[in-house]
PDB file of C-alpha atoms and ligand atoms in Angstrom:
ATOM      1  CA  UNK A1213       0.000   0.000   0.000  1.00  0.00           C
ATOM      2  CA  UNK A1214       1.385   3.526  -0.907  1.00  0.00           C
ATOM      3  CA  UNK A1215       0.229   6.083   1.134  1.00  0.00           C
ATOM      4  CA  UNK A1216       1.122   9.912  -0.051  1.00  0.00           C
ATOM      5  CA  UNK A1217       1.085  12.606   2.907  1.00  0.00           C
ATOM      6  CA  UNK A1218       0.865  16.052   1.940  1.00  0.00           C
ATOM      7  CA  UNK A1219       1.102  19.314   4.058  1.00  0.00           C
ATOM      8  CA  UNK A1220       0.763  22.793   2.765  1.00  0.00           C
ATOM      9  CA  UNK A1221       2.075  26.077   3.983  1.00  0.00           C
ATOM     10  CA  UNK A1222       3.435  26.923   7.663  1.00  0.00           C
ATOM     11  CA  UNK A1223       3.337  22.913   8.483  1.00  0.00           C
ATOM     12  CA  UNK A1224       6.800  23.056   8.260  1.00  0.00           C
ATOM     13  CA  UNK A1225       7.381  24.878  11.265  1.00  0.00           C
ATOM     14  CA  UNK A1226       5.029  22.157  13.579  1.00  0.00           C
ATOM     15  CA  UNK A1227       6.988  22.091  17.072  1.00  0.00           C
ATOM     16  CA  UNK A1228       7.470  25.830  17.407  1.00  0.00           C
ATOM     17  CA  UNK A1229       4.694  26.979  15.358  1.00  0.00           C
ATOM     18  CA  UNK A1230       1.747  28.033  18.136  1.00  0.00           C
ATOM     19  CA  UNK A1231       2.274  25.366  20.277  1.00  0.00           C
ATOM     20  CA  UNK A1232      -0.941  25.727  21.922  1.00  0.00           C
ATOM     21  CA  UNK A1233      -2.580  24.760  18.647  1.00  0.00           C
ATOM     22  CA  UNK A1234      -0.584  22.906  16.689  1.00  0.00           C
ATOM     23  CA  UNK A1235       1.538  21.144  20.059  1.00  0.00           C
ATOM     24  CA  UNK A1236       5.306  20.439  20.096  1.00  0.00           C
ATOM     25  CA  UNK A1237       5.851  17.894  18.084  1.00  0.00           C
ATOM     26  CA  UNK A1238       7.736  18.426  14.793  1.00  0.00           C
ATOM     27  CA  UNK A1239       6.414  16.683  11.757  1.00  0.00           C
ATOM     28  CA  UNK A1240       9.552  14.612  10.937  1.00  0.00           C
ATOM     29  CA  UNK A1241       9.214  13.204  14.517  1.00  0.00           C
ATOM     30  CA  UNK A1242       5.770  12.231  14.234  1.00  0.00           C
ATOM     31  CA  UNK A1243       6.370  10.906  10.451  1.00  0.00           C
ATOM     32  CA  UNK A1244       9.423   8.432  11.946  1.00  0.00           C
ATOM     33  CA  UNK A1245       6.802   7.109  14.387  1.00  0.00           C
ATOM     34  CA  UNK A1246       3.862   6.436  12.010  1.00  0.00           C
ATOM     35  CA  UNK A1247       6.710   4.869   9.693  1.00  0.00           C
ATOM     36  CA  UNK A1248       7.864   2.665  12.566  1.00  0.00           C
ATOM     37  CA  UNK A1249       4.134   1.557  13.353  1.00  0.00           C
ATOM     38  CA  UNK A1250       3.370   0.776   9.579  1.00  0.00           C
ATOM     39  CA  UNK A1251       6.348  -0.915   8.351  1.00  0.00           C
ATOM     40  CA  UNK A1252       4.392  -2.529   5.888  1.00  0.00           C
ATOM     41  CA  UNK A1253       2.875   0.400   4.257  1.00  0.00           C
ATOM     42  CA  UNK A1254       4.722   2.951   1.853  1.00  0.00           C
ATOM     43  CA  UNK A1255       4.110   6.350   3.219  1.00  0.00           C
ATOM     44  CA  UNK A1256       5.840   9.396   1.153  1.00  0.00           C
ATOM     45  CA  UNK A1257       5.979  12.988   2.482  1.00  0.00           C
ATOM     46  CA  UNK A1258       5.999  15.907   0.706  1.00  0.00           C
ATOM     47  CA  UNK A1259       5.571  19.806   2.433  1.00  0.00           C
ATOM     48  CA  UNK A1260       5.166  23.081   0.651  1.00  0.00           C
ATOM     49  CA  UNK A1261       4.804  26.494   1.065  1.00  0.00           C
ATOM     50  CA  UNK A1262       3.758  26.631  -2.392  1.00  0.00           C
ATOM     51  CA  UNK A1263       0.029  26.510  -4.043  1.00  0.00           C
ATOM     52  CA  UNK A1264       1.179  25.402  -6.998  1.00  0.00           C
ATOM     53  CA  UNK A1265       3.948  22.506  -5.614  1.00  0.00           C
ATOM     54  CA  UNK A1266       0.648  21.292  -3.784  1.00  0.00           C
ATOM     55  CA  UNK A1267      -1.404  20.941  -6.964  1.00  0.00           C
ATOM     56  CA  UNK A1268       1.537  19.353  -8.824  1.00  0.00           C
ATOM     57  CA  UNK A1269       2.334  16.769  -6.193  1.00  0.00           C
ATOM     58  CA  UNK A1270      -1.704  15.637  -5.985  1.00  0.00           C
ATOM     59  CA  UNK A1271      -1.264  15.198  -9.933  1.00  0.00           C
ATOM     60  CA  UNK A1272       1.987  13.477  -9.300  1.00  0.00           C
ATOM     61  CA  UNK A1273       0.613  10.705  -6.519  1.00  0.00           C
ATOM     62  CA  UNK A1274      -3.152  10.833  -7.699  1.00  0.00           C
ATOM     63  CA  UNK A1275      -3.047   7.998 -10.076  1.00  0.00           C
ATOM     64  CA  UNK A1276      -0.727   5.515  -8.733  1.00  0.00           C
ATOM     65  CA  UNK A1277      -1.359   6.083  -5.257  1.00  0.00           C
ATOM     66  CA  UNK A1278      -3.491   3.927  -2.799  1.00  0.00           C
ATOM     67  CA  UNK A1279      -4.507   7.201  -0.640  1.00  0.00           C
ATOM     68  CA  UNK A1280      -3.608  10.781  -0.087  1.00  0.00           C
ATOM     69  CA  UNK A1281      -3.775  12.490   3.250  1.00  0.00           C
ATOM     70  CA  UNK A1282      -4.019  16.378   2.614  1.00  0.00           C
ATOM     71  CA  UNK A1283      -3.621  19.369   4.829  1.00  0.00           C
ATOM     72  CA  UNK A1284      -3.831  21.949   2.536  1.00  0.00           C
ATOM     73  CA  UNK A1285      -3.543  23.972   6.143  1.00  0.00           C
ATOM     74  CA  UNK A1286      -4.399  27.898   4.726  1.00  0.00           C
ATOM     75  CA  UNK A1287      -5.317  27.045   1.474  1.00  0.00           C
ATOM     76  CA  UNK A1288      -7.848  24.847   2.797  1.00  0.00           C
ATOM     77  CA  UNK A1289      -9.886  28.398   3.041  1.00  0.00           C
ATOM     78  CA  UNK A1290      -9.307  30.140   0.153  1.00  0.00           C
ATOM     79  CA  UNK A1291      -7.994  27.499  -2.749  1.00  0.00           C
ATOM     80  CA  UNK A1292     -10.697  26.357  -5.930  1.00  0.00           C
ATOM     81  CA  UNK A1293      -7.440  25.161  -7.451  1.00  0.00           C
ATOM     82  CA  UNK A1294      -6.573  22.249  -5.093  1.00  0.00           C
ATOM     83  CA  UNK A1295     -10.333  21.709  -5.129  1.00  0.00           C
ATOM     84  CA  UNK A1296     -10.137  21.111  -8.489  1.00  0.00           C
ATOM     85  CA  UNK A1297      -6.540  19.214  -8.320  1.00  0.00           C
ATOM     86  CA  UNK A1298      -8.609  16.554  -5.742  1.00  0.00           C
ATOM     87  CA  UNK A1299     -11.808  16.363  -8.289  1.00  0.00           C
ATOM     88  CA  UNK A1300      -9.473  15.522 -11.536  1.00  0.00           C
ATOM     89  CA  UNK A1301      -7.617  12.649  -9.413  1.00  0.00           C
ATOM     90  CA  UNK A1302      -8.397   9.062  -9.040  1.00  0.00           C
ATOM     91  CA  UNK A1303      -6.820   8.741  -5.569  1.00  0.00           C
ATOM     92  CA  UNK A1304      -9.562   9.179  -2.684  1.00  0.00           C
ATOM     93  CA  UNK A1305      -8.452  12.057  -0.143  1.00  0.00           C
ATOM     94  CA  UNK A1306      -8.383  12.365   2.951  1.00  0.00           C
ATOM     95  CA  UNK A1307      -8.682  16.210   4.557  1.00  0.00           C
ATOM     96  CA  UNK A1308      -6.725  16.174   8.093  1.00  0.00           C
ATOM     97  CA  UNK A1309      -6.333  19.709  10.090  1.00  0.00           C
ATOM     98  CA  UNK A1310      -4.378  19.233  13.315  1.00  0.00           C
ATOM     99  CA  UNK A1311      -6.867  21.644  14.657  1.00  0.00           C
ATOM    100  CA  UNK A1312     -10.718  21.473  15.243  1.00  0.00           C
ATOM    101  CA  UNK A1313     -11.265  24.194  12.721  1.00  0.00           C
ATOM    102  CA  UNK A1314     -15.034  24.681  13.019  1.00  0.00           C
ATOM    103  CA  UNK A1315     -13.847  26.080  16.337  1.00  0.00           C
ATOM    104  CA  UNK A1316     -12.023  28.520  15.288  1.00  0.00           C
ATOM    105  CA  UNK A1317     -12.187  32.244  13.659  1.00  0.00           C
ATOM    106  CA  UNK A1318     -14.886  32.196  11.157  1.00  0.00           C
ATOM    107  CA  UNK A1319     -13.126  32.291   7.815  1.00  0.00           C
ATOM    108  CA  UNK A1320     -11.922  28.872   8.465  1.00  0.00           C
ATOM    109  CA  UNK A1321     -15.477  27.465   8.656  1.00  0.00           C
ATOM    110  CA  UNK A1322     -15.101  26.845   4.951  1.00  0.00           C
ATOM    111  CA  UNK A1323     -13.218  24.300   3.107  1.00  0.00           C
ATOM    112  CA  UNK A1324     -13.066  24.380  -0.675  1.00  0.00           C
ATOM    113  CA  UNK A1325     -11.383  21.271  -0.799  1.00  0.00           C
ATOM    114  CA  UNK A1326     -14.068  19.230   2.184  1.00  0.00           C
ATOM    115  CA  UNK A1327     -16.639  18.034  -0.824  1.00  0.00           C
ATOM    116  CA  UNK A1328     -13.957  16.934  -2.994  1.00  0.00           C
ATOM    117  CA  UNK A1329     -12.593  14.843  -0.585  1.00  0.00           C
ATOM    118  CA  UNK A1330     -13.893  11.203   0.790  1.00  0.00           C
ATOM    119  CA  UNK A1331     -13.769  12.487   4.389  1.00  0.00           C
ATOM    120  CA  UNK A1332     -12.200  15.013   6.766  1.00  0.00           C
ATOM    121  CA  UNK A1333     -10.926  14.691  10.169  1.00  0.00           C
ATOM    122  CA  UNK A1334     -10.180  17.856  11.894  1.00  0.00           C
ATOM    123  CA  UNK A1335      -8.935  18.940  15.903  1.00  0.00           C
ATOM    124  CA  UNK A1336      -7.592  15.343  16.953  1.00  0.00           C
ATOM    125  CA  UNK A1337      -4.168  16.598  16.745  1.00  0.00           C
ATOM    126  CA  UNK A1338      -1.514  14.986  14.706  1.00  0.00           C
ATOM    127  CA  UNK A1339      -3.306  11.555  15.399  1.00  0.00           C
ATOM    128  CA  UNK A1340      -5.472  12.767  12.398  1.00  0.00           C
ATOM    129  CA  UNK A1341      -3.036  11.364   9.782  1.00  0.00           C
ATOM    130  CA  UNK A1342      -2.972   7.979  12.255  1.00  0.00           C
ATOM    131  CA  UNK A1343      -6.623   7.960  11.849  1.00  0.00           C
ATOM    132  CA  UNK A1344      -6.796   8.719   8.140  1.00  0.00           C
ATOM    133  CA  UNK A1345      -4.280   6.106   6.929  1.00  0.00           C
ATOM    134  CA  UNK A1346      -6.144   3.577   9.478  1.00  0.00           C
ATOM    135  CA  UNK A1347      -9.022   4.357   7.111  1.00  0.00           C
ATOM    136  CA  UNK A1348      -7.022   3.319   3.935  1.00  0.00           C
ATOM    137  CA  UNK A1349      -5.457   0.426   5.251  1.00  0.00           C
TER     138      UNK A1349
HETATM  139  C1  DQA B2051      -4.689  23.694   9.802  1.00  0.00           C
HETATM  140  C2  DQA B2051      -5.855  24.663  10.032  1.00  0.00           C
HETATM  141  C3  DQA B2051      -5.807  25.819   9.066  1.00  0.00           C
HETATM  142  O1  DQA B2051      -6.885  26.709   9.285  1.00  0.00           O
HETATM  143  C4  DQA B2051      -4.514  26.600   9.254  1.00  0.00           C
HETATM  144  O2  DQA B2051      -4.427  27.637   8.307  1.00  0.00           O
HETATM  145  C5  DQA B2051      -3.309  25.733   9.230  1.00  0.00           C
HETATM  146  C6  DQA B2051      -3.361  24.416   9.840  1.00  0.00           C
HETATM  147  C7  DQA B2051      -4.651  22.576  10.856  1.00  0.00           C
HETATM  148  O3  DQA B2051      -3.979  21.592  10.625  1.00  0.00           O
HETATM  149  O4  DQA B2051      -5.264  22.704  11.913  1.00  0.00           O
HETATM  150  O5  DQA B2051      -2.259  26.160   8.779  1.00  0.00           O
HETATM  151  O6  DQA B2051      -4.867  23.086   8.537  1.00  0.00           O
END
């Protein structure tokens, strides 16, 4: 099984990055763990900062790829282009947000990318991506 995770902008910076949000852990750190736990599974990484890297790399993974597990993080809110990138695919995706963002300020009640997507999981911390390649596997 080949399992594509992809964060978008600011994720990069999990662990010092508003730690009462977000928490302390860094991404790499929580990526060697979920490898360690899923030997058996492929999972690839990829982070950018970039709208445009984000679309590419759901075109790159979206037709070979069991699953994808997307935070688009702030382009969640405001993106029709990686709402688009997830409709053209054939790889179901998974939306994960580290926080609960229907909890949050108001302009991140909306997701352009939530329809287009199989499911979302959103404010169970970095367990999220546990939970969403649980739902592949
Ligand atoms: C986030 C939530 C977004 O609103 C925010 O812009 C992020 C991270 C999350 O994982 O909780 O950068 O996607």
């Amino acid at each position: 099984m080949k399992i594509a995770i992809i964060n978008g902008p600011n994720l990069n910076l999990l662990g010092t990055r508003e730690p009462g949000i977000y928490g302390r852990q860094t991404f790499e750190d929580f990526l060697k763990s979920l490898k360690e736990k899923y030997t058996d599974v492929q999972i690839d990484y990829f982070q950018s900062n970039v709208e445009g890297e984000l679309v590419n790399e759901l075109q790159r993974t979206g037709f070979s790829y069991d699953g994808i597990l997307l935070n688009a993080a702030a382009y969640t809110h405001t993106s029709i282009a990686l709402g688009d990138a997830i409709a053209a695919i054939k790889t179901p995706v998974v939306e994960v947000h580290i926080s609960n963002i229907s909890a949050r300020e108001e302009f991140r009640k909306n997701s352009y990318i939530s329809a287009k997507c199989i499911g979302s999981i959103s404010g169970l911390g970095l367990k999220g991506y546990e939970l969403g390649l649980l739902y592949f596997l």
